[in-house]
PDB file of C-alpha atoms in Angstrom:
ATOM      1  CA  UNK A   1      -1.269 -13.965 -79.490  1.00 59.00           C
ATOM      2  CA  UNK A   2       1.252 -13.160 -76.911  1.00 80.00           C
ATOM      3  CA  UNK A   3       0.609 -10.443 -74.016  1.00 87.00           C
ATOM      4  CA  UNK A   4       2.484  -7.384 -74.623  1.00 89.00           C
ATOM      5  CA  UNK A   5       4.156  -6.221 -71.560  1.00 90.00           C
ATOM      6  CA  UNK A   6       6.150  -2.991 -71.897  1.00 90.00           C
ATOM      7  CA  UNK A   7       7.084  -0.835 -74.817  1.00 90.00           C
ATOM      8  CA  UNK A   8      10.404   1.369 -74.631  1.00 90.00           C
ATOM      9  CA  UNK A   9      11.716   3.614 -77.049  1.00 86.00           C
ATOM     10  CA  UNK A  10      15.403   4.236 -77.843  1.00 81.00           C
ATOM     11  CA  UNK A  11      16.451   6.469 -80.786  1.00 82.00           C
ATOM     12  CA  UNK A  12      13.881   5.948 -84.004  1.00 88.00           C
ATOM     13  CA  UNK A  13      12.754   2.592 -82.618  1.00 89.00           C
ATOM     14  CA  UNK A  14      10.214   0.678 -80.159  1.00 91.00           C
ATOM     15  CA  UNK A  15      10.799  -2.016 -78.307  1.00 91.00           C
ATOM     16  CA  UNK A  16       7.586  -4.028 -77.982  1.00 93.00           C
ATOM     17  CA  UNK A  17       8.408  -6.643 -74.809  1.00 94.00           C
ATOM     18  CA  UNK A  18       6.011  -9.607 -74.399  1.00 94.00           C
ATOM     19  CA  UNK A  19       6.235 -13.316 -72.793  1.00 92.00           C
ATOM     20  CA  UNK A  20       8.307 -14.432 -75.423  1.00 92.00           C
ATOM     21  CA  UNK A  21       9.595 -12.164 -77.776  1.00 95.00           C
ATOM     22  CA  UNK A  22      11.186  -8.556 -78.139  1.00 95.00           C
ATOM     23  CA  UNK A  23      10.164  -6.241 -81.631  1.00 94.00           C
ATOM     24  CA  UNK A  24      11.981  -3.709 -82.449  1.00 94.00           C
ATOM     25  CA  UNK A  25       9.978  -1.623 -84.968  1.00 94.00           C
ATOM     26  CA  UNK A  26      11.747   1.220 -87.084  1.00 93.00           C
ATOM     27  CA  UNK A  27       9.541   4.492 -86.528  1.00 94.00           C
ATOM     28  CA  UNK A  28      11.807   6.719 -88.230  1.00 92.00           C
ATOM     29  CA  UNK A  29       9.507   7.715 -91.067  1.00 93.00           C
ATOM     30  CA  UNK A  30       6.504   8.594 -90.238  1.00 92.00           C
ATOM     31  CA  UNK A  31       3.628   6.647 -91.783  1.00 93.00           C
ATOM     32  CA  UNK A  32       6.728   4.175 -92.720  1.00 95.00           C
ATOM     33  CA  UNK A  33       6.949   2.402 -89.448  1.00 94.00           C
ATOM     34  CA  UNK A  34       7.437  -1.242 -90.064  1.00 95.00           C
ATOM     35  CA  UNK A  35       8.908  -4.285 -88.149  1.00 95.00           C
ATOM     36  CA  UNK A  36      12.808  -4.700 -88.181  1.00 94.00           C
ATOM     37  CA  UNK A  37      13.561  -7.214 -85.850  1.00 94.00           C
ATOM     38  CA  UNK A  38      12.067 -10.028 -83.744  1.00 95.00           C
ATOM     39  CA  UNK A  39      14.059 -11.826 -80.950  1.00 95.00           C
ATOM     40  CA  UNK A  40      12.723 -14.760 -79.766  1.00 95.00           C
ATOM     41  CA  UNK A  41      13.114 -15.816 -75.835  1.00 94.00           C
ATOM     42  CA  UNK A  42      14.267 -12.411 -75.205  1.00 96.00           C
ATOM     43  CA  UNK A  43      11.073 -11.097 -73.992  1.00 95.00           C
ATOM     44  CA  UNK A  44       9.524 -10.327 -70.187  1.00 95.00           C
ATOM     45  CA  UNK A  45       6.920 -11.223 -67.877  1.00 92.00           C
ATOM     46  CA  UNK A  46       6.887  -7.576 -66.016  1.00 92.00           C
ATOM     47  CA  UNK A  47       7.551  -4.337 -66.675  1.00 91.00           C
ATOM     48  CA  UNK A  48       9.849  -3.957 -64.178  1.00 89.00           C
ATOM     49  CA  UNK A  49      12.365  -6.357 -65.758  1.00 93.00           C
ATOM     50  CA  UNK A  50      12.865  -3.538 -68.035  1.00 94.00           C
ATOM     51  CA  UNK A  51      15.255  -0.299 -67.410  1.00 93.00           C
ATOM     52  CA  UNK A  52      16.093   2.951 -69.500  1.00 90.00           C
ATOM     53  CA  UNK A  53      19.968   3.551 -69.142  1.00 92.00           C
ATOM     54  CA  UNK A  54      22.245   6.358 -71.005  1.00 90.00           C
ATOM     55  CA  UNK A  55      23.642   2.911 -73.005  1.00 90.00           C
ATOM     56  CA  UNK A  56      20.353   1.165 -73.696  1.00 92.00           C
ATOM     57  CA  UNK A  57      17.450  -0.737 -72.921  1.00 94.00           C
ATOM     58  CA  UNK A  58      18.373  -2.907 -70.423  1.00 96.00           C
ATOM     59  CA  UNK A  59      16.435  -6.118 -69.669  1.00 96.00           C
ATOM     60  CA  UNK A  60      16.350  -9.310 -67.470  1.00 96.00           C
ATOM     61  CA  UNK A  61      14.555 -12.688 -68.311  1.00 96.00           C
ATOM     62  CA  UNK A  62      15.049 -16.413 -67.040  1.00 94.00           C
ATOM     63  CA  UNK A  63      17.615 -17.100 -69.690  1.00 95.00           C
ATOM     64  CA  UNK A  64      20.008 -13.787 -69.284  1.00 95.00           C
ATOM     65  CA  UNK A  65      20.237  -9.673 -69.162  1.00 96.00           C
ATOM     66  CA  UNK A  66      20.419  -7.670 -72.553  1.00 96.00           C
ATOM     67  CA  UNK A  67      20.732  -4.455 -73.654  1.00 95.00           C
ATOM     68  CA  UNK A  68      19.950  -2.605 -76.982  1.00 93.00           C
ATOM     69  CA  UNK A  69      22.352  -0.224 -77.886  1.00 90.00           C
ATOM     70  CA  UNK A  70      20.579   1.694 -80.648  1.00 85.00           C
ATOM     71  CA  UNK A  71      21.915  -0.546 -83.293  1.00 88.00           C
ATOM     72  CA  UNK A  72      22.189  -4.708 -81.409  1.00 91.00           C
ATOM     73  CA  UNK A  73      20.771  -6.560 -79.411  1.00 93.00           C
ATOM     74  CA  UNK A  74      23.604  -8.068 -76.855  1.00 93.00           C
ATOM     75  CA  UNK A  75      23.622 -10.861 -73.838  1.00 93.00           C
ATOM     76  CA  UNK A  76      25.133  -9.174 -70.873  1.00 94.00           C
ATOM     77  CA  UNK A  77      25.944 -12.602 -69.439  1.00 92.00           C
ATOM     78  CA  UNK A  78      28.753 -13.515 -72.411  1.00 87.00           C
ATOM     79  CA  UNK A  79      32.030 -12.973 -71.945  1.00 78.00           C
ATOM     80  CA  UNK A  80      34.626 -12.524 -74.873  1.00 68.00           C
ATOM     81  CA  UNK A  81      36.797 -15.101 -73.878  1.00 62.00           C
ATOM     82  CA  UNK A  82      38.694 -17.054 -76.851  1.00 58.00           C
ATOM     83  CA  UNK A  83      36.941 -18.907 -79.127  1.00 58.00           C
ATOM     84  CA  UNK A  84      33.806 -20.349 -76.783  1.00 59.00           C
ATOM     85  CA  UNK A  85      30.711 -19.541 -77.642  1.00 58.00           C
ATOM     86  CA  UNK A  86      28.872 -20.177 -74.659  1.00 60.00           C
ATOM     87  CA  UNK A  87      31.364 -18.266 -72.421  1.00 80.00           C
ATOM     88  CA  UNK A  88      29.062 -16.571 -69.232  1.00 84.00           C
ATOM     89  CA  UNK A  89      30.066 -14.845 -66.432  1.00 88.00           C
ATOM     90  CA  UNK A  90      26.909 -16.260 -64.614  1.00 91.00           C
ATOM     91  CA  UNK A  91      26.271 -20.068 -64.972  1.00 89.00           C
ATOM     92  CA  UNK A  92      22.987 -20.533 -66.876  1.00 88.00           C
ATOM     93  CA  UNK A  93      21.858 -22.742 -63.968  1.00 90.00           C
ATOM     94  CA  UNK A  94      22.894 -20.231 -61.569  1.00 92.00           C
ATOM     95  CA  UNK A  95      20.812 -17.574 -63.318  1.00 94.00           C
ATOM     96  CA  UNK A  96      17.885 -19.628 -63.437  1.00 92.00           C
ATOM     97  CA  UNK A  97      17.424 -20.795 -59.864  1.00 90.00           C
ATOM     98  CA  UNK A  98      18.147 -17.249 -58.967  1.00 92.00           C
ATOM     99  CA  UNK A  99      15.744 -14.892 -61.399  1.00 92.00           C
ATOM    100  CA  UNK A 100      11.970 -15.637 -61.078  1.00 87.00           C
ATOM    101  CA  UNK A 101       9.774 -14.641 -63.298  1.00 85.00           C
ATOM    102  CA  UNK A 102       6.405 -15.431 -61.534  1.00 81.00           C
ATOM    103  CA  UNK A 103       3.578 -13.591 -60.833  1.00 77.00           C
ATOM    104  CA  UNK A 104       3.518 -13.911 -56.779  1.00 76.00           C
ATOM    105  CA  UNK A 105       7.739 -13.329 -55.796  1.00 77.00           C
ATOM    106  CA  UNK A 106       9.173 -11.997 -59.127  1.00 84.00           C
ATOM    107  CA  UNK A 107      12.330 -10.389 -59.622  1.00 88.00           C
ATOM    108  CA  UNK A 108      13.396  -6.726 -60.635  1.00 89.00           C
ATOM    109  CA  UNK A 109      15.938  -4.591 -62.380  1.00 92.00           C
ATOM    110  CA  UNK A 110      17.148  -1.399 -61.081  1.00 92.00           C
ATOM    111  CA  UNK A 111      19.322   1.444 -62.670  1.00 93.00           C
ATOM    112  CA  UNK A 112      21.490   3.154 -60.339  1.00 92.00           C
ATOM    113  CA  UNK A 113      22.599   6.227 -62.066  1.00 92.00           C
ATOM    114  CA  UNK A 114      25.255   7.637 -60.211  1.00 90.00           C
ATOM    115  CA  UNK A 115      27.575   4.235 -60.527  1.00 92.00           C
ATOM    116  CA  UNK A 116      25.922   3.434 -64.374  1.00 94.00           C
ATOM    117  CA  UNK A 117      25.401   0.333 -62.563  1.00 94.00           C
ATOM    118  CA  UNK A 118      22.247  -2.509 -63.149  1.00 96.00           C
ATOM    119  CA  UNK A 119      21.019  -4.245 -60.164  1.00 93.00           C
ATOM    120  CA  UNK A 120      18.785  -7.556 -60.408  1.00 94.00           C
ATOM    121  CA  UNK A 121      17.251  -7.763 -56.830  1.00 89.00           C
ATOM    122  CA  UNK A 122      16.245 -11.538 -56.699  1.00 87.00           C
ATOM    123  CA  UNK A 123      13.002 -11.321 -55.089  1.00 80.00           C
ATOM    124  CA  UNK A 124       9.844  -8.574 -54.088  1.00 72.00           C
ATOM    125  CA  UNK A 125       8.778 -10.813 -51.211  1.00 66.00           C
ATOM    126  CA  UNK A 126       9.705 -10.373 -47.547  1.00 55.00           C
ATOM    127  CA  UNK A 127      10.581 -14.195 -47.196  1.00 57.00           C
ATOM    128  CA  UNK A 128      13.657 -15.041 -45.484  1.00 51.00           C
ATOM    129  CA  UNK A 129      13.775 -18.357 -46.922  1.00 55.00           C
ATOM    130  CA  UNK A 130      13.745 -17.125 -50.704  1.00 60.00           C
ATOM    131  CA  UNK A 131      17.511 -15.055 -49.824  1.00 70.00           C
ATOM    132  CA  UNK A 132      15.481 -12.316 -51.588  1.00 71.00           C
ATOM    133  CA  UNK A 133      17.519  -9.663 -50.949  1.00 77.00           C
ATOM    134  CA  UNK A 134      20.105 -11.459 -52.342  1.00 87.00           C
ATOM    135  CA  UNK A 135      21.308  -9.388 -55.728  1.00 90.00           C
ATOM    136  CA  UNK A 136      23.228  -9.852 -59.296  1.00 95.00           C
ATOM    137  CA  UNK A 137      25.343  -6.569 -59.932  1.00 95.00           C
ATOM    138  CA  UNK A 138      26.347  -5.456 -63.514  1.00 96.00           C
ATOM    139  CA  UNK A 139      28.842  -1.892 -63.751  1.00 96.00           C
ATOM    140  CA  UNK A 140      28.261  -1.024 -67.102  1.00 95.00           C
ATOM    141  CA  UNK A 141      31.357   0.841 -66.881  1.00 94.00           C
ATOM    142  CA  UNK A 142      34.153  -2.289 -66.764  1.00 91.00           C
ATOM    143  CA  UNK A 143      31.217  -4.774 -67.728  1.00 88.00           C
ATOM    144  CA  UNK A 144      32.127  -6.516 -64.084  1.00 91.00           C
ATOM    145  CA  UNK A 145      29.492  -9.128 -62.388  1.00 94.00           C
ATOM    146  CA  UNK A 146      29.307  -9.379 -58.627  1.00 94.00           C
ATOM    147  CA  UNK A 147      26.900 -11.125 -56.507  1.00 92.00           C
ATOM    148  CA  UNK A 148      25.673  -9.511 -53.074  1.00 87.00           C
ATOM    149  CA  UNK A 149      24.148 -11.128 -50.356  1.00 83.00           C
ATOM    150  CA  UNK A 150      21.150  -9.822 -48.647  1.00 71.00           C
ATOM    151  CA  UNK A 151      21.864  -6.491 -50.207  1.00 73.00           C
ATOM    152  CA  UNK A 152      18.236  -4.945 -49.888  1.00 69.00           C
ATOM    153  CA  UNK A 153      17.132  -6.166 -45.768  1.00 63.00           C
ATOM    154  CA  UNK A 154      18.077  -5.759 -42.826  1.00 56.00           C
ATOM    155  CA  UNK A 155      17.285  -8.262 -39.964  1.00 58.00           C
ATOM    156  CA  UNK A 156      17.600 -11.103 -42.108  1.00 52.00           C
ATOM    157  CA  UNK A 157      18.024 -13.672 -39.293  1.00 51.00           C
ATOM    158  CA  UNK A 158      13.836 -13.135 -38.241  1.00 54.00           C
ATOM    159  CA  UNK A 159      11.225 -14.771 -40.083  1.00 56.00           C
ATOM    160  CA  UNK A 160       9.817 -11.406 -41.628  1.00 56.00           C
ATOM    161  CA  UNK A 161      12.404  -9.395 -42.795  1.00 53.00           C
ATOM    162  CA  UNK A 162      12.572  -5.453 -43.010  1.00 51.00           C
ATOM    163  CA  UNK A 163      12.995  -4.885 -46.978  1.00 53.00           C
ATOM    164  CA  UNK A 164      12.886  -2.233 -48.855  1.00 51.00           C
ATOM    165  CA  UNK A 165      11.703  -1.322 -52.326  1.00 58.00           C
ATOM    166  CA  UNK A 166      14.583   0.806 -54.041  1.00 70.00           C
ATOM    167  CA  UNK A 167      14.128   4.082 -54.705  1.00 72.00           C
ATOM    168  CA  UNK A 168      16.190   6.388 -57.172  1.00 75.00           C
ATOM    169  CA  UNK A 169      16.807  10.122 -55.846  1.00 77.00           C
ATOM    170  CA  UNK A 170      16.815  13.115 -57.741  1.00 79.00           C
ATOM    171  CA  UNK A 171      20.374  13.624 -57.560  1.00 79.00           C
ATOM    172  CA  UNK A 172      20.504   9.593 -59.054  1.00 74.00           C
ATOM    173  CA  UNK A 173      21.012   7.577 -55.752  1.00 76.00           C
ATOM    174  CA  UNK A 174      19.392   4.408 -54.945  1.00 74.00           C
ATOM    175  CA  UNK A 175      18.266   3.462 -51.878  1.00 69.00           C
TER     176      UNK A 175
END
């Protein structure tokens, strides 16, 4: 089968994330639990591609970002613009030579509390050449995209940059 990678719970149900596919399983009875859901391509390949907000599970994969409210399961990318389905704020071409998924430079997904905002940091690796402190910005309050350019290192111009991994305070600050 497929390797799990993270479970998450939200309300009276788990989310079971592996390679492929996302479960949600109903737990509200005990000794009743039993499979709801299964969403296909909407699983991870770390555990860091998945975040706890106030809203939801929030998660990243090569195809998009989605969140589980408690009750759907909804692209973050789509925009509700007329009649198009395939409306996206973020091209999927775009999104896919930006979020990597490997084991050796992946991406990551970062709450920051204090501006209910999600942050998808493109790279962990300290390689210049990568523009991995380039990031993808979601505020979950107006549902806005904006892109940021070397957002997470400093002296970007030298071959080794100074990164950072970011760090959430206790009053809900990321640095």
């Amino acid at each position: 089968g497929d390797e799990d990678i993270q479970l998450e719970n939200f309300s009276d149900r788990l989310r079971l994330f592996n390679r492929n596919s996302m479960y949600i399983v109903n737990v509200s009875t005990y000794g009743e639990e039993f499979m709801e859901e299964v969403h296909k391509w909407k699983g991870v390949s770390h555990p860091y591609h998945v975040v706890w907000t106030p809203e939801g599970i929030i998660w990243a994969n090569t195809y998009s970002v989605y969140i589980y409210n408690g009750k759907d399961v909804l692209d973050l990318m789509e925009t509700k613009k007329g009649t198009f389905k395939d409306n996206r704020s973020i091209s999927r071409s775009d999104w896919e030579s930006f979020f990597s998924d490997s084991s050796t430079d992946p991406s990551i997904v970062i709450y920051e509390p204090t501006d209910n905002q999600i942050i998808v940091k493109r790279s962990t690796s300290g390689s210049s050449d990568k523009n991995c402190g380039d990031i993808y910005l979601l505020d979950l309050d107006n549902g806005g995209w904006s892109f940021g350019k070397d957002r997470f290192i400093s002296e970007s111009a030298t071959s080794a940059p100074k990164q950072s991994n970011a760090i959430t305070t206790a009053d809900g600050r990321v640095f």
